[in-house]
Short mmCIF file of C-alpha atoms in Angstrom, two decimals:
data_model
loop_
_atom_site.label_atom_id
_atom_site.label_comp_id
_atom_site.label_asym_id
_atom_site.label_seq_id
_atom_site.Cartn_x
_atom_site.Cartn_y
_atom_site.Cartn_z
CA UNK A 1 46.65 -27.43 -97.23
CA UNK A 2 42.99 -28.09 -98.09
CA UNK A 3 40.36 -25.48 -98.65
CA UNK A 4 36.57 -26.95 -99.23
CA UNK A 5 33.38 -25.65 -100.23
CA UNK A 6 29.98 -26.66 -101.30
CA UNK A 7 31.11 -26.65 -104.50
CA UNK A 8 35.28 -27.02 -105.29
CA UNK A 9 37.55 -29.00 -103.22
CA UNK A 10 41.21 -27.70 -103.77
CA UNK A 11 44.19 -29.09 -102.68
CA UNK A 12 47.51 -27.16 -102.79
CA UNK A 13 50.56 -29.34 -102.86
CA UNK A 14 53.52 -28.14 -100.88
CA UNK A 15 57.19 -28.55 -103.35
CA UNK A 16 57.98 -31.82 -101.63
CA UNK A 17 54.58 -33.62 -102.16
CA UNK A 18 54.68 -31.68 -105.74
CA UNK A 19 58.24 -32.97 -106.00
CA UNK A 20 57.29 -36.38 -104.94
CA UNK A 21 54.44 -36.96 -107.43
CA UNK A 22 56.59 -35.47 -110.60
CA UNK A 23 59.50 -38.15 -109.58
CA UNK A 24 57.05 -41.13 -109.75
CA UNK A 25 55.11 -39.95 -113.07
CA UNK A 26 58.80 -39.79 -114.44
CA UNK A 27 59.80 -43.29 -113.35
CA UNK A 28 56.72 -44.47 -114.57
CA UNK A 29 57.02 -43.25 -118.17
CA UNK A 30 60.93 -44.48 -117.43
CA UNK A 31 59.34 -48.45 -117.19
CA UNK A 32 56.22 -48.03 -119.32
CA UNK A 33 57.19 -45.30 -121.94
CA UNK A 34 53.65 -44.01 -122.92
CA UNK A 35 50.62 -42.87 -120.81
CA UNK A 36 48.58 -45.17 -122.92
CA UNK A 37 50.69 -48.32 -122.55
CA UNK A 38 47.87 -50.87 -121.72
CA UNK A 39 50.14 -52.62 -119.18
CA UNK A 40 50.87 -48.71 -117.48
CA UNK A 41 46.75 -48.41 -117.67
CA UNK A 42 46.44 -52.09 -115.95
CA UNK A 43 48.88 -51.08 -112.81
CA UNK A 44 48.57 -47.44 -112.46
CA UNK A 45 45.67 -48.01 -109.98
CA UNK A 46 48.48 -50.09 -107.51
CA UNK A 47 51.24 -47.24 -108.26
CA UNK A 48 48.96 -44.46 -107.41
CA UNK A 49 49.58 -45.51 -103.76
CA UNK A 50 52.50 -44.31 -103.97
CA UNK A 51 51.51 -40.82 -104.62
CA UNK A 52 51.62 -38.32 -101.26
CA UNK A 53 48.95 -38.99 -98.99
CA UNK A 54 47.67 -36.19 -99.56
CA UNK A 55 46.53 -36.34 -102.57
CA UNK A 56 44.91 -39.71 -102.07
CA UNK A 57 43.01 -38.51 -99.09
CA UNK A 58 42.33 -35.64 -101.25
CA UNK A 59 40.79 -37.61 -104.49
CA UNK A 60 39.33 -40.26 -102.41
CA UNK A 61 36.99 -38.14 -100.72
CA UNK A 62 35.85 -36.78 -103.58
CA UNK A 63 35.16 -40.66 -105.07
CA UNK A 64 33.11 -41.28 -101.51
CA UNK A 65 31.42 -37.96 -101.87
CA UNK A 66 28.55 -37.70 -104.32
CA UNK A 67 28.13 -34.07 -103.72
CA UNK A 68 31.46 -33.09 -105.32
CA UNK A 69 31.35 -30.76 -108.75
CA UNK A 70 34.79 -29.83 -108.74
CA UNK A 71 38.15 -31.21 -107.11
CA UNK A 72 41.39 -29.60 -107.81
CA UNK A 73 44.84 -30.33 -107.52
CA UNK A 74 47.21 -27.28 -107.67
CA UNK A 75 51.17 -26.97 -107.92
CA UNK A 76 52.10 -30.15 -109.58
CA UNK A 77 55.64 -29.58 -111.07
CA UNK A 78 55.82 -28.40 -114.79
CA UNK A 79 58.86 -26.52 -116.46
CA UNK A 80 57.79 -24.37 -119.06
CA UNK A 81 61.18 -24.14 -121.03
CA UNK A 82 61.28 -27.82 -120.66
CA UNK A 83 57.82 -28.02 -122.01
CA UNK A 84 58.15 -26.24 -125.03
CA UNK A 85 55.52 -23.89 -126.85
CA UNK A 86 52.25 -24.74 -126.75
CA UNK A 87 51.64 -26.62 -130.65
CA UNK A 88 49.49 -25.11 -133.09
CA UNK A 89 47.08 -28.88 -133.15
CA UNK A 90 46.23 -31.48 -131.13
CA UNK A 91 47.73 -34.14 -133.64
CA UNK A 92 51.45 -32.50 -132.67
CA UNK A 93 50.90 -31.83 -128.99
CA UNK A 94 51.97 -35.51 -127.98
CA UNK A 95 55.51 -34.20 -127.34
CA UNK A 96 58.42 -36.03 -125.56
CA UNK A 97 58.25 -33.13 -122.92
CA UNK A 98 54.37 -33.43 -122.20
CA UNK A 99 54.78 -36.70 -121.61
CA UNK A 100 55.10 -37.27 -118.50
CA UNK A 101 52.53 -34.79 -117.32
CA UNK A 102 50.26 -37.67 -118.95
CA UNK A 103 51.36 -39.82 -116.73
CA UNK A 104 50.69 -38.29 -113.85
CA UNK A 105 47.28 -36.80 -114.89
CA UNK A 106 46.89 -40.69 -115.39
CA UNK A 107 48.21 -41.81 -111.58
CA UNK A 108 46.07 -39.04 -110.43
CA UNK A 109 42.64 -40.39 -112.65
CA UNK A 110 43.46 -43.88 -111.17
CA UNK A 111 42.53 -43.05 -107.70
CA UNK A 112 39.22 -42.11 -109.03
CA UNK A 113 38.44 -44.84 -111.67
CA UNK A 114 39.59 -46.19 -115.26
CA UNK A 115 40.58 -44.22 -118.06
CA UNK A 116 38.56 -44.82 -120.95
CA UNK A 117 38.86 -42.70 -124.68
CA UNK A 118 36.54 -42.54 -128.24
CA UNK A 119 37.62 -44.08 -131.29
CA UNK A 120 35.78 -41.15 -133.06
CA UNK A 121 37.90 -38.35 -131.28
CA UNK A 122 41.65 -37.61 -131.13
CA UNK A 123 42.53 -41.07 -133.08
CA UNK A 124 41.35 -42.74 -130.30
CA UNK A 125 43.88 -41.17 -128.03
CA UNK A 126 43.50 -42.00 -124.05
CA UNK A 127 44.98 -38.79 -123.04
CA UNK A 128 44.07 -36.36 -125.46
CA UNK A 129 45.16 -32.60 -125.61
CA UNK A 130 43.15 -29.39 -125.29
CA UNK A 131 44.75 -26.39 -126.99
CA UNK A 132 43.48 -23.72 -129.39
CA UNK A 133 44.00 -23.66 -133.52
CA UNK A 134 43.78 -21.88 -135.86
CA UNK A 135 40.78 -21.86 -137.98
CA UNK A 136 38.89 -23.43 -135.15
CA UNK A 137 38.68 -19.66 -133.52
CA UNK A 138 34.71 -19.82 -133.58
CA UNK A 139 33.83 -23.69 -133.76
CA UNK A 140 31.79 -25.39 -131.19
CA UNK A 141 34.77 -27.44 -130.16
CA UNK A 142 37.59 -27.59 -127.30
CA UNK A 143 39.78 -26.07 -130.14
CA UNK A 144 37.88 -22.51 -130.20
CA UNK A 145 39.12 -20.31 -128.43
CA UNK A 146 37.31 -16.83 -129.38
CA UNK A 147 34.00 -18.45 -128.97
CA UNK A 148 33.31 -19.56 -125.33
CA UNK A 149 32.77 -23.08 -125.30
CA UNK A 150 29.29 -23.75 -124.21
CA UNK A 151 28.66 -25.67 -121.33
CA UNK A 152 27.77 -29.42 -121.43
CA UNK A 153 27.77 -33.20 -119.77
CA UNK A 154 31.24 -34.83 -121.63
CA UNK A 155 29.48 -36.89 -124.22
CA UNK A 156 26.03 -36.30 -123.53
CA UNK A 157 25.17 -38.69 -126.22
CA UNK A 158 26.07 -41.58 -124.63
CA UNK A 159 25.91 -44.31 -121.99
CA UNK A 160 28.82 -45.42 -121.68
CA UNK A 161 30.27 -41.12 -120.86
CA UNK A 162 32.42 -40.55 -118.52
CA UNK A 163 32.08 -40.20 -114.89
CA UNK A 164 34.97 -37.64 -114.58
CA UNK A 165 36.84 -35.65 -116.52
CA UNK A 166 40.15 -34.87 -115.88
CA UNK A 167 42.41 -31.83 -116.94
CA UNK A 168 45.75 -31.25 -116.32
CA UNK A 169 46.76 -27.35 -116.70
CA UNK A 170 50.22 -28.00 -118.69
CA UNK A 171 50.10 -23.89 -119.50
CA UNK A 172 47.38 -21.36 -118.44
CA UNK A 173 49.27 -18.35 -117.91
CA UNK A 174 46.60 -16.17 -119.00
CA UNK A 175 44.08 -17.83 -115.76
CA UNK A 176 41.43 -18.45 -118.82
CA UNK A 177 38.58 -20.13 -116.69
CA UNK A 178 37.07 -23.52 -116.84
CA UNK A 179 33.22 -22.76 -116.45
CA UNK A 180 30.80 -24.99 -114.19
CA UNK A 181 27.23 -25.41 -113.38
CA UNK A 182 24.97 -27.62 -111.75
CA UNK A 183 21.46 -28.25 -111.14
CA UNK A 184 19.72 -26.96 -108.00
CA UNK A 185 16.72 -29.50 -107.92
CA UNK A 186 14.77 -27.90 -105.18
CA UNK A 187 14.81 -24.94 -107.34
CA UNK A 188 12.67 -26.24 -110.57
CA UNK A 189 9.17 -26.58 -110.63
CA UNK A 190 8.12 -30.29 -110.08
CA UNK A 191 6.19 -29.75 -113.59
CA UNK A 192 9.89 -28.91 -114.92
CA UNK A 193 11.12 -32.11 -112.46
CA UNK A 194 9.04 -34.21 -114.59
CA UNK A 195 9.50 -33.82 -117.85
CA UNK A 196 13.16 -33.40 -117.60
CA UNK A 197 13.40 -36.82 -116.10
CA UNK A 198 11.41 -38.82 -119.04
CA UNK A 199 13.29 -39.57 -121.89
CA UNK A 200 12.01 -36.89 -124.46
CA UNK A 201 15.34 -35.35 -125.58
CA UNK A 202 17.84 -36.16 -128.38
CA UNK A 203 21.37 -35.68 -127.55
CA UNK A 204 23.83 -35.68 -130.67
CA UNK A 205 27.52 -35.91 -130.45
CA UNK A 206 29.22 -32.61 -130.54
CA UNK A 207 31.59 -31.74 -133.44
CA UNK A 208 35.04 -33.34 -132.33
CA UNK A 209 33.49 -37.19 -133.09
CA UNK A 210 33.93 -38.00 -136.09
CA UNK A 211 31.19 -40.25 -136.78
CA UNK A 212 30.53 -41.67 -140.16
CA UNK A 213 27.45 -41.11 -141.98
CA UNK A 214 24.73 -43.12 -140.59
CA UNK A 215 26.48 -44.57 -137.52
CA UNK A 216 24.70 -42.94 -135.31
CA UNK A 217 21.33 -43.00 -134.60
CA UNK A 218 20.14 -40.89 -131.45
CA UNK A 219 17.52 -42.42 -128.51
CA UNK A 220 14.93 -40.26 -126.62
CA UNK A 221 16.79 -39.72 -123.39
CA UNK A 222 16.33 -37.78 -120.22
CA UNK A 223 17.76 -35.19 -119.04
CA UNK A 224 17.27 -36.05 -114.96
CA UNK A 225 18.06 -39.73 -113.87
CA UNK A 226 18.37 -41.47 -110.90
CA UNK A 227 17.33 -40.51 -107.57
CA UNK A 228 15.26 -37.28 -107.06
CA UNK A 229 17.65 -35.51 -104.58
CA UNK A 230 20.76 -35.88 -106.22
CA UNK A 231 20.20 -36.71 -110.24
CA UNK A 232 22.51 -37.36 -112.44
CA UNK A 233 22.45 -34.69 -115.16
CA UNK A 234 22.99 -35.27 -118.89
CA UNK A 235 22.79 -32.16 -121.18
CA UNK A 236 24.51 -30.40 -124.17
CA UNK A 237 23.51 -26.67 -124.68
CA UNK A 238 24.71 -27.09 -128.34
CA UNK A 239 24.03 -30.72 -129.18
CA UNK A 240 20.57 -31.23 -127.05
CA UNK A 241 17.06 -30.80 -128.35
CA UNK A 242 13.24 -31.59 -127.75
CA UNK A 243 11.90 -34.12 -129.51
CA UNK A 244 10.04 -32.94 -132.42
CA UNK A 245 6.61 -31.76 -131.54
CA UNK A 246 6.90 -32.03 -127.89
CA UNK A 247 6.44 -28.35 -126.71
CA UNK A 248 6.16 -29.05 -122.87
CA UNK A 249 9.35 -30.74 -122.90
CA UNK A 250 11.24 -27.81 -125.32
CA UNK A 251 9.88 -25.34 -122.61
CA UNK A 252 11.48 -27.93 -119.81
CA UNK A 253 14.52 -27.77 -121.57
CA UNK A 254 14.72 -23.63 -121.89
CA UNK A 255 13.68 -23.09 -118.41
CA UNK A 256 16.75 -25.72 -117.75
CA UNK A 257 18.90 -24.28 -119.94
CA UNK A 258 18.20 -20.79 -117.43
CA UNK A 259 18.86 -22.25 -114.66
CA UNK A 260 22.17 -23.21 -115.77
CA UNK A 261 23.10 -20.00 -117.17
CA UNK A 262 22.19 -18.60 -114.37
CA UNK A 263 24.37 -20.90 -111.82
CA UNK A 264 27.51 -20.74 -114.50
CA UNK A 265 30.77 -20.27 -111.77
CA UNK A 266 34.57 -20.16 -112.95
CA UNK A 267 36.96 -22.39 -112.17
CA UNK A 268 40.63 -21.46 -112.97
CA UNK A 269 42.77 -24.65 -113.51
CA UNK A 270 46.29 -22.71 -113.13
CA UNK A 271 49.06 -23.84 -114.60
CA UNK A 272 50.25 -26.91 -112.76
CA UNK A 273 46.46 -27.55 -111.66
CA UNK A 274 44.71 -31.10 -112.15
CA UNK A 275 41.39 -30.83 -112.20
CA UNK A 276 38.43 -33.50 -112.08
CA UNK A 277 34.77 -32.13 -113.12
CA UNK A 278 32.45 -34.79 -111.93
CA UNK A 279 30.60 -35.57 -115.13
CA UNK A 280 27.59 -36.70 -113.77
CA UNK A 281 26.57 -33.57 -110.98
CA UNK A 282 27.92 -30.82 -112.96
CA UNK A 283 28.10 -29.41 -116.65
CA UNK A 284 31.52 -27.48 -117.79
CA UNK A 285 32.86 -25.21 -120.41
CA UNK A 286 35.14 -22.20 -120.99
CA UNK A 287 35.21 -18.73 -121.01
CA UNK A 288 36.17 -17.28 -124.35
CA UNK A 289 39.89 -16.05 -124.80
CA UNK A 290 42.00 -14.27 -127.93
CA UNK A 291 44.88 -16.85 -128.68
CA UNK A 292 48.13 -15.52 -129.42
CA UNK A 293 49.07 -18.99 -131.26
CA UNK A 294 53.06 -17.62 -130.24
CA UNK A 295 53.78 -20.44 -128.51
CA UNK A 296 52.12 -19.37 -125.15
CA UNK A 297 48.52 -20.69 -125.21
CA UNK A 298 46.60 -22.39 -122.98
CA UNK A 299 47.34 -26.22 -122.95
CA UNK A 300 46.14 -28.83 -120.82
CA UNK A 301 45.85 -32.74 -121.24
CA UNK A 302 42.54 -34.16 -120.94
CA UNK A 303 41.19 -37.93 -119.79
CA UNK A 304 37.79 -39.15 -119.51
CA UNK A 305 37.27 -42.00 -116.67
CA UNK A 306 34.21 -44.16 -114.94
CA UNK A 307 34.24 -46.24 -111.88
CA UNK A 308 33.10 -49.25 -113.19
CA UNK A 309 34.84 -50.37 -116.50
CA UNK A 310 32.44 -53.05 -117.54
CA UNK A 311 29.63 -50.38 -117.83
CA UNK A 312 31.49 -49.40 -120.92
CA UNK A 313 32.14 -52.82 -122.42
CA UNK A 314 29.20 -52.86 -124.85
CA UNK A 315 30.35 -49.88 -126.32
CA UNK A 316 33.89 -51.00 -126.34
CA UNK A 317 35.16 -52.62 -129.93
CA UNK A 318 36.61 -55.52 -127.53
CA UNK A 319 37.61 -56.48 -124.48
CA UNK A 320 40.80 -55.79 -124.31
CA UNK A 321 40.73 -52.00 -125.08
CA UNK A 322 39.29 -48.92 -123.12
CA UNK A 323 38.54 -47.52 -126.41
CA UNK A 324 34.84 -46.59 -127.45
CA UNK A 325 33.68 -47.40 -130.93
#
């Protein structure tokens, strides 16, 4: 069954479509072994066909409809005891158990575009993992956990960023909300309109690229692009500034930066739940929560993906990879 509003499209599986959709991620990973496996990457848009119906109906009306923040799939298939406990770091959370969840967090991106990953973040991981850490309690990163995680565009910083962002809900017991937010155009002042759409902002990357020294150099950017009813948005609360001096567009960017906080809405990607934020209409984050770091925590698998794969090859370190340099 499919509930829809303005702003989330949900989709709740019934077993046998959830059933259906765990058997072919599993015979997938049976042929291809890895999520990453560039000849799995290369086909998975022809085997997502083969997914229920509807869930493609579901995912291709949100790649037709440009008006889509949020579209979730709920009630995919995950055994916790199979699972495991949630690992203490990213760099262990590539278990044999999660693997397959990969996979199909990967069959579902494909009906929406190509999976694409940073050679700054995770290793250069495709599907990377989201869980808390310790040390990381109060950081600015996906890691934190007793610090909400500021809203933001994925990757601000960049051109080649994705177009969605995908999130598969491996464990979320505790319902620990994605948060969303979008601009409301008709709302800002066409002063505020302006400035916000001439490129008079620096966006740096946020903490989890590891960039060396020098390597990047930000570009004056906008934070509006494209056409004036429906923008595309591109903004970091933490990573995005004025340029220095200009005062009309730092008080663009605070009334902005209201408008946001005032339109923040939760989004809880329950366990089971696949959910794709579209990168370019909507900003996300996440509530604060106190990790237990028992075994239980939150844990979802994460993909960034665009609809048109050349868009990122100048940023690629060749052709043959969908990793970003």
């Amino acid at each position: 069954m499919t509930a829809t509003d303005d702003r989330h499209h949900v989709l709740d599986l019934t077993p046998r479509e959830a059933r259906a959709a765990h058997a072919l991620a599993a015979a997938c990973l049976k042929e291809y072994k890895a999520a990453d496996d560039a000849r799995f990457l290369d086909e998975a848009p022809v085997l997502a066909h083969e997914l229920p119906p509807a869930v493609r109906r579901h995912l291709n009306s949100a790649r037709r409809d440009e008006t889509t923040h949020v579209t979730l799939v709920r009630g995919n298939l995950v055994d916790q005891a199979a699972l495991g406990a949630t690992p203490g770091h990213w760099r262990e959370a590539n278990t044999e158990a999660s693997q397959v969840h990969g996979v199909l967090l990967v069959l579902y991106a494909a009906l929406l575009g190509d999976v694409t990953g940073w050679a700054t973040q995770q290793d250069g991981r495709l599907v990377t993992d989201i869980l808390p850490s310790k040390g990381f309690e109060k950081s600015l990163i996906s890691a934190s956990s007793e610090l909400e995680l500021a809203w933001h565009t994925e990757d601000a910083f960049s051109p080649y960023r994705a177009d969605w962002v995908g999130l598969f809900a491996l464990r979320n017991e505790r319902r620990v909300p994605t948060t969303v937010a979008h601009v409301d155009v008709h709302r800002l002042p066409a002063r505020i309109r302006a400035v916000l759409s001439q490129p008079r902002f620096v966006a740096l990357p946020d903490s989890a690229h590891e960039f060396a020294e020098g390597a990047f150099v930000p570009e004056p950017v906008p934070v509006l692009e494209g056409h004036p009813d429906q923008p595309v948005l591109r903004i970091d609360r933490d990573f995005f500034r004025a340029r220095d001096g200009d005062a009309e567009a730092a008080e663009a960017l605070a009334h902005v930066i209201a408008h946001l906080d005032a339109n923040l809405t939760d989004v809880v990607v329950p366990t089971g739940g696949i959910c794709f934020v579209d990168n370019r209409n909507v900003v996300h984050g996440r509530r604060s929560f106190r990790a237990g770091f028992d075994g239980g925590d939150r844990w979802l698998k994460r993909v960034n993906l665009v609809r048109d794969l050349r868009r990122t090859r100048p940023g690629r370190l060749d052709g043959s990879t969908r990793v970003i340099g």
